[in-house]
Coordinates of C-alpha atoms in Angstrom, one line a residue:
M158 CA 104.6 -121.7 -129.8
F159 CA 106.2 -121.6 -126.3
R160 CA 104.2 -123.1 -123.5
L161 CA 104.5 -123.7 -119.7
D162 CA 101.8 -125.6 -117.9
G163 CA 101.4 -126.8 -114.3
E164 CA 100.9 -125.4 -110.8
V165 CA 102.8 -122.5 -109.4
G166 CA 102.9 -121.1 -105.8
V167 CA 101.4 -117.7 -105.0
S168 CA 101.7 -115.7 -101.8
Y169 CA 99.6 -112.6 -100.9
S170 CA 97.6 -113.3 -104.0
Q171 CA 100.6 -112.3 -106.2
I172 CA 102.9 -113.7 -108.9
Y173 CA 105.0 -111.6 -111.3
V174 CA 106.7 -111.3 -114.7
E175 CA 110.0 -109.6 -114.5
S176 CA 112.6 -108.7 -117.2
D177 CA 114.7 -106.1 -115.5
P178 CA 117.6 -108.0 -113.7
G179 CA 118.4 -105.0 -111.5
D180 CA 114.9 -104.5 -110.1
F181 CA 112.9 -106.2 -107.4
G182 CA 109.6 -105.6 -109.2
P183 CA 107.0 -102.8 -108.7
R184 CA 104.8 -102.3 -105.7
M185 CA 101.1 -102.7 -106.3
H186 CA 100.1 -99.1 -106.5
E187 CA 102.9 -98.5 -109.0
A188 CA 102.0 -101.5 -111.1
F189 CA 98.4 -100.5 -111.6
A190 CA 98.8 -96.7 -111.7
G191 CA 96.5 -95.2 -114.3
Q192 CA 94.9 -98.5 -115.4
S193 CA 91.2 -99.3 -115.7
S194 CA 91.8 -103.1 -115.0
G195 CA 93.0 -104.6 -111.7
L196 CA 94.2 -108.1 -112.4
C197 CA 97.4 -107.5 -114.4
G198 CA 99.4 -104.4 -113.5
A199 CA 101.6 -103.2 -116.4
A200 CA 102.2 -99.6 -115.6
V201 CA 105.9 -100.1 -114.8
P202 CA 108.0 -101.0 -117.8
G203 CA 109.4 -104.5 -118.0
A204 CA 107.2 -106.0 -115.3
L205 CA 103.7 -107.4 -114.7
F206 CA 102.0 -107.7 -111.4
L207 CA 99.5 -110.6 -111.5
S208 CA 96.7 -111.0 -109.0
T209 CA 95.1 -114.3 -108.0
G210 CA 92.0 -115.2 -106.0
L211 CA 94.0 -117.6 -103.7
H212 CA 96.1 -115.9 -101.0
T213 CA 98.6 -118.7 -100.4
G214 CA 99.2 -122.0 -102.1
D215 CA 99.4 -123.5 -105.6
V216 CA 97.2 -122.4 -108.5
G217 CA 96.9 -123.8 -112.0
F218 CA 99.0 -121.7 -114.3
T219 CA 99.7 -121.8 -118.1
V220 CA 101.9 -119.4 -120.1
E221 CA 101.9 -119.2 -123.9
V222 CA 103.9 -117.2 -126.3
R223 CA 102.2 -117.1 -129.7
G224 CA 102.9 -115.6 -133.1
Q225 CA 99.5 -113.8 -133.3
A226 CA 96.5 -113.1 -131.2
P227 CA 94.8 -116.3 -130.1
A228 CA 91.0 -117.0 -130.0
L229 CA 89.4 -116.4 -126.6
D230 CA 88.2 -119.5 -124.9
P231 CA 84.7 -118.9 -123.4
A232 CA 85.5 -121.1 -120.4
W233 CA 87.6 -118.2 -118.9
E234 CA 85.5 -116.2 -116.4
D235 CA 87.7 -113.0 -116.2
V236 CA 89.9 -111.7 -118.9
V237 CA 92.1 -108.5 -119.1
E238 CA 94.6 -107.3 -121.7
V239 CA 97.7 -105.1 -121.3
S240 CA 100.9 -104.3 -123.2
F241 CA 104.4 -105.4 -122.3
Y242 CA 107.9 -104.6 -123.5
P243 CA 110.8 -106.8 -122.2
L244 CA 113.8 -104.8 -120.9
S245 CA 116.4 -107.5 -121.3
E246 CA 117.1 -110.8 -123.1
Q247 CA 115.6 -112.8 -120.3
T248 CA 112.1 -112.6 -118.9
F249 CA 110.8 -114.8 -116.0
L250 CA 107.6 -115.7 -114.3
V251 CA 108.6 -115.2 -110.7
Q252 CA 107.0 -116.3 -107.4
W253 CA 106.9 -114.1 -104.3
A254 CA 110.4 -113.3 -102.9
G255 CA 112.0 -115.1 -105.9
E256 CA 111.2 -118.5 -104.3
D257 CA 111.0 -120.0 -107.8
S258 CA 111.1 -118.8 -111.4
W259 CA 110.6 -119.9 -115.0
E260 CA 112.1 -118.3 -118.0
L261 CA 109.8 -117.2 -120.8
D262 CA 110.6 -117.2 -124.5
L263 CA 110.2 -113.4 -125.0
K264 CA 112.4 -111.3 -127.2
E265 CA 114.0 -108.0 -126.0
G266 CA 113.0 -105.0 -128.1
L267 CA 109.7 -106.4 -129.2
D268 CA 106.3 -105.1 -128.0
Y269 CA 103.8 -107.7 -126.8
R270 CA 100.1 -107.8 -126.1
V271 CA 99.3 -109.8 -123.0
R272 CA 96.0 -111.5 -122.2
Y273 CA 95.5 -112.7 -118.6
C274 CA 92.6 -115.1 -118.1
A275 CA 91.2 -116.4 -114.8
R276 CA 88.7 -119.0 -113.6
G277 CA 87.6 -119.8 -110.0
M278 CA 88.8 -116.6 -108.4
D279 CA 85.8 -116.3 -106.0
Q280 CA 86.0 -119.8 -104.7
A281 CA 89.8 -119.5 -104.2
R282 CA 89.4 -116.1 -102.4
E283 CA 86.9 -117.6 -100.0
K284 CA 89.1 -120.5 -99.3
D285 CA 92.2 -118.2 -98.9
V286 CA 94.8 -120.9 -98.4
R287 CA 95.1 -124.2 -100.3
L288 CA 97.0 -127.1 -98.8
D289 CA 98.9 -129.6 -100.9
D290 CA 96.4 -132.4 -100.5
E291 CA 93.4 -130.2 -101.4
P292 CA 91.8 -129.8 -104.8
L293 CA 92.8 -127.1 -107.2
L294 CA 90.5 -124.0 -106.9
D295 CA 91.6 -121.4 -109.4
R296 CA 93.4 -121.5 -112.7
Y297 CA 95.1 -118.9 -114.9
L298 CA 96.3 -118.4 -118.5
L299 CA 98.9 -115.8 -119.5
Q300 CA 99.3 -115.3 -123.2
F301 CA 101.8 -113.1 -125.1
W302 CA 101.9 -112.2 -128.8
P303 CA 103.6 -109.5 -130.8
A304 CA 101.5 -106.3 -131.1
P305 CA 101.9 -102.5 -130.9
P306 CA 101.2 -100.9 -127.5
E307 CA 97.6 -100.2 -126.5
P308 CA 95.8 -99.1 -123.3
D309 CA 94.8 -101.9 -120.9
R310 CA 91.3 -103.1 -121.1
I311 CA 88.8 -105.5 -119.4
V312 CA 87.7 -108.1 -121.9
R313 CA 85.4 -110.1 -119.6
Q314 CA 84.3 -109.7 -116.0
T315 CA 82.4 -112.4 -114.1
S316 CA 83.7 -112.9 -110.6
Q317 CA 83.2 -110.6 -107.6
S318 CA 87.0 -110.8 -106.9
A319 CA 87.8 -109.3 -110.3
A320 CA 85.1 -106.7 -110.0
Y321 CA 86.5 -105.6 -106.7
S322 CA 90.1 -105.5 -108.1
H323 CA 89.0 -103.3 -111.0
D324 CA 87.0 -101.0 -108.7
W325 CA 90.0 -100.6 -106.4
V326 CA 92.3 -99.6 -109.2
R327 CA 89.9 -96.9 -110.4
R328 CA 89.5 -95.5 -106.9
Q329 CA 93.2 -94.9 -106.4
P330 CA 94.4 -91.3 -106.3
D331 CA 95.1 -90.4 -110.0
D332 CA 98.5 -88.7 -109.5
G333 CA 99.5 -89.8 -113.0
F334 CA 96.5 -88.2 -114.9
R335 CA 98.5 -85.3 -116.2
V336 CA 101.4 -87.6 -117.1
R337 CA 99.0 -89.8 -119.1
A338 CA 97.5 -86.7 -120.8
I339 CA 101.0 -85.6 -121.8
M340 CA 101.7 -89.1 -123.2
A341 CA 98.4 -89.1 -125.1
Q342 CA 99.2 -85.8 -126.6
R343 CA 102.7 -86.8 -127.6
R344 CA 101.4 -90.0 -129.3
A345 CA 98.6 -88.0 -130.9
H346 CA 101.1 -85.6 -132.4
L347 CA 102.9 -88.5 -134.1
T348 CA 99.7 -89.7 -135.8
P349 CA 98.9 -89.0 -139.5
E350 CA 96.0 -86.7 -138.4
G351 CA 98.6 -84.2 -137.2
P352 CA 97.7 -80.9 -135.4
E353 CA 94.0 -81.5 -135.2
S354 CA 94.5 -84.8 -133.4
F355 CA 97.0 -83.1 -131.1
R356 CA 94.6 -80.4 -130.1
D357 CA 91.9 -83.0 -129.4
A358 CA 94.1 -85.3 -127.3
E359 CA 93.1 -86.0 -123.7
S360 CA 94.0 -83.1 -121.4
P361 CA 92.7 -82.2 -117.9
D362 CA 92.3 -78.5 -118.9
S363 CA 91.2 -78.9 -122.5
T364 CA 94.4 -77.2 -123.5
A365 CA 97.7 -78.5 -124.7
D366 CA 100.0 -79.4 -121.8
I367 CA 103.0 -79.6 -124.2
A368 CA 104.6 -76.8 -126.0
V369 CA 105.9 -77.9 -129.4
I370 CA 108.7 -75.4 -130.2
S371 CA 110.5 -75.2 -133.5
R372 CA 114.3 -75.2 -133.3
E373 CA 114.2 -71.9 -135.3
A374 CA 111.6 -70.2 -133.0
D375 CA 112.3 -66.7 -131.7
L376 CA 112.7 -66.3 -128.0
Q377 CA 109.5 -64.2 -127.6
S378 CA 107.5 -67.0 -129.2
V379 CA 109.1 -69.6 -126.9
R380 CA 108.2 -67.5 -123.8
E381 CA 104.6 -67.1 -125.0
Q382 CA 104.2 -70.8 -125.6
L383 CA 105.6 -71.8 -122.3
T384 CA 103.6 -69.2 -120.4
A385 CA 100.4 -70.4 -122.0
L386 CA 100.8 -74.0 -120.6
S387 CA 98.4 -74.8 -117.9
S388 CA 101.3 -76.4 -116.0
H389 CA 103.4 -73.2 -116.2
P390 CA 104.5 -72.3 -112.6
A391 CA 103.0 -68.9 -111.8
A392 CA 106.1 -67.9 -109.6
L393 CA 108.4 -68.2 -112.6
S394 CA 109.9 -64.8 -113.2
W395 CA 110.7 -63.5 -116.7
D396 CA 112.4 -60.2 -115.7
W397 CA 115.8 -61.6 -116.9
V398 CA 114.6 -62.1 -120.5
A399 CA 115.5 -58.6 -121.7
D400 CA 119.1 -59.3 -121.0
F401 CA 119.1 -62.5 -123.0
C402 CA 120.0 -61.4 -126.5
I403 CA 119.9 -63.4 -129.7
P404 CA 122.0 -62.3 -132.7
A405 CA 120.4 -61.4 -136.0
Y406 CA 121.3 -63.5 -139.0
D407 CA 124.3 -61.9 -140.7
A408 CA 127.6 -62.8 -142.1
E409 CA 128.9 -63.7 -138.6
H410 CA 125.8 -65.5 -137.2
T411 CA 124.2 -68.4 -139.0
P412 CA 120.8 -70.0 -138.2
D413 CA 122.7 -72.7 -136.4
D414 CA 124.1 -70.1 -134.0
C415 CA 120.5 -69.0 -133.2
V416 CA 119.5 -72.6 -132.5
G417 CA 122.3 -72.6 -129.9
Y418 CA 120.9 -69.5 -128.3
L419 CA 117.5 -71.1 -128.2
E420 CA 118.8 -74.1 -126.4
A421 CA 120.7 -71.9 -123.9
F422 CA 117.5 -69.9 -123.4
L423 CA 115.5 -73.1 -122.6
E424 CA 118.3 -74.2 -120.2
E425 CA 118.0 -70.9 -118.3
I426 CA 114.3 -71.4 -118.0
G427 CA 114.9 -75.0 -116.8
E428 CA 117.3 -73.7 -114.2
R429 CA 114.8 -71.1 -112.9
A430 CA 112.0 -73.7 -112.9
F431 CA 114.2 -76.1 -111.0
A432 CA 114.8 -73.5 -108.3
L433 CA 111.0 -73.4 -107.8
G434 CA 110.7 -77.1 -107.3
T435 CA 109.5 -77.7 -110.9
V436 CA 111.0 -79.7 -113.8
L437 CA 111.0 -78.4 -117.3
A438 CA 110.9 -81.7 -119.2
S439 CA 111.7 -82.4 -122.8
L440 CA 110.1 -85.4 -124.5
E441 CA 112.5 -87.0 -126.9
S442 CA 113.2 -84.0 -129.2
G443 CA 113.2 -84.5 -133.0
H444 CA 112.8 -81.6 -135.3
A445 CA 111.2 -79.6 -132.5
Y446 CA 111.3 -79.4 -128.7
Y447 CA 108.4 -81.0 -126.8
L448 CA 108.4 -79.2 -123.5
A449 CA 106.2 -79.4 -120.4
F450 CA 106.5 -78.3 -116.7
V451 CA 106.0 -81.2 -114.4
T452 CA 106.6 -82.1 -110.7
P453 CA 109.6 -84.3 -109.9
T454 CA 107.2 -87.2 -109.2
E455 CA 105.5 -86.7 -112.5
F456 CA 108.8 -86.5 -114.3
E457 CA 109.7 -90.0 -113.0
Q458 CA 106.3 -91.3 -114.1
L459 CA 106.7 -89.7 -117.4
S460 CA 110.2 -91.2 -117.9
R461 CA 108.8 -94.7 -117.2
L462 CA 105.9 -94.3 -119.6
L463 CA 108.0 -93.0 -122.4
T464 CA 110.6 -95.7 -121.9
A465 CA 107.9 -98.3 -122.2
H466 CA 107.3 -96.8 -125.7
R467 CA 111.0 -96.6 -126.5
M468 CA 111.1 -92.8 -126.1
S469 CA 112.6 -90.7 -123.3
A470 CA 112.2 -87.7 -121.1
E471 CA 114.9 -85.3 -120.2
S472 CA 115.1 -82.4 -117.7
V473 CA 116.3 -79.1 -119.0
R474 CA 118.8 -77.4 -116.8
Y475 CA 121.2 -74.5 -117.1
G476 CA 124.2 -75.5 -119.2
R477 CA 123.1 -79.0 -120.1
W478 CA 120.3 -81.3 -121.2
T479 CA 120.4 -84.4 -119.0
R480 CA 121.8 -87.3 -121.0
R481 CA 119.5 -90.3 -121.8
V482 CA 119.8 -93.1 -119.4
S483 CA 119.8 -96.8 -120.2
W484 CA 117.8 -99.2 -118.1
E485 CA 121.1 -100.6 -116.8
E486 CA 121.5 -97.2 -115.2
R487 CA 117.8 -96.8 -114.2
A488 CA 118.7 -95.6 -110.7
A489 CA 119.3 -92.2 -112.4
S490 CA 115.5 -91.8 -112.6
S491 CA 115.4 -91.6 -108.8
V492 CA 117.7 -88.6 -108.8
I493 CA 114.8 -86.2 -109.7
S494 CA 112.3 -87.8 -107.3
A495 CA 114.9 -87.8 -104.5
W496 CA 115.1 -84.0 -104.8
A497 CA 112.5 -81.4 -103.7
I498 CA 109.9 -83.9 -102.5
P499 CA 110.2 -83.7 -98.7
D500 CA 107.7 -81.2 -97.1
D501 CA 110.5 -79.2 -95.6
H502 CA 112.3 -78.7 -98.9
K503 CA 110.1 -76.4 -100.9
S504 CA 112.8 -75.2 -103.3
A505 CA 116.3 -75.9 -104.4
A506 CA 119.1 -73.5 -105.1
P507 CA 120.5 -73.6 -108.7
G508 CA 123.4 -75.9 -108.9
A509 CA 122.6 -77.6 -105.6
A510 CA 124.1 -81.0 -105.2
I511 CA 121.8 -84.0 -105.7
T512 CA 122.2 -87.0 -103.5
W513 CA 121.7 -90.5 -104.9
R514 CA 119.6 -92.7 -102.6
E515 CA 119.1 -96.4 -102.8
S516 CA 115.6 -97.7 -102.0
P517 CA 115.7 -100.0 -98.9
E518 CA 114.7 -103.6 -99.6
A519 CA 111.4 -104.6 -98.2
S520 CA 111.5 -107.1 -95.4
E521 CA 110.2 -110.6 -96.2
D522 CA 108.3 -110.5 -92.9
T523 CA 106.3 -107.5 -94.0
E524 CA 103.1 -108.3 -95.9
P525 CA 103.1 -106.5 -99.3
D526 CA 100.3 -104.6 -100.9
R527 CA 97.2 -106.6 -101.2
L528 CA 93.5 -105.8 -101.8
A529 CA 91.7 -106.0 -98.4

């Protein structure tokens, strides 16, 4: 068992776990997006955003990496669990602004369950700042063990600080709801229950938000499935379809040729959706195409969620399917979100150039997100 034990410094009631060497860690609203618990944010792959009661000073902190789920000590007042997937060979517990860090013995390519336990949060929150010669107020335990991904959950809630954090998370604008619904449906489709489970999966409109299209499907069927999606953009015109011919099976045209026509057909739909400010997204195709219309922001959220489960999302554009991007190239995920989001840019012309933009680094003098 791997174990770290001692005192660590927190600032703005925050400390982090980071495994992506090219990232500065998620902002608070990103880390907790779509969660029901508010102490350990795990919505962004490869990172954890840990909240403490104390605003500034040292807290007691223990990290354990175990081979299996440990028993829960009743002494801990507040307990939450999330899932975590390291994105590199090195994962660190990191203080605010990288002031100090400690490497954790976590393996890349392995899913972990994480339990974050707290004690003394209310007293520490009331004190706000702890000086070096003052007694320890709050203590935390962070445990990892190998386990398949599961939704976050609140195991125990005692303090008012934790209750406030959980409530804050649930009151945030739920921009990722449809993305989570798509993810739930994708996961349900892969379960042994099959189609029935897929139909019963969580969906905001009680209808499937994903079109599952066979690679041998005819073009009329593809059109009907996509048009039936609740996310289908109403402004998408289909007057061009009559000119899009597919050859009959004969001596010169094999089923493989027809698959090529289907892919070209989907790319044409993707191009026309793109011109309307919508992304036609494909979710890691296997023997079928898993397709959904999403906004650029939802596409980025969807990409992150799927990456956390070692899957991927691709945009479907005329003449190409976007190649899959490794986390060393994760800036590519910002390409979609950098396009068509400003209020004065309602649509994009097919083939328009996309400008890569770097996110400005936050000033250390600016206080980060924190619960008021």
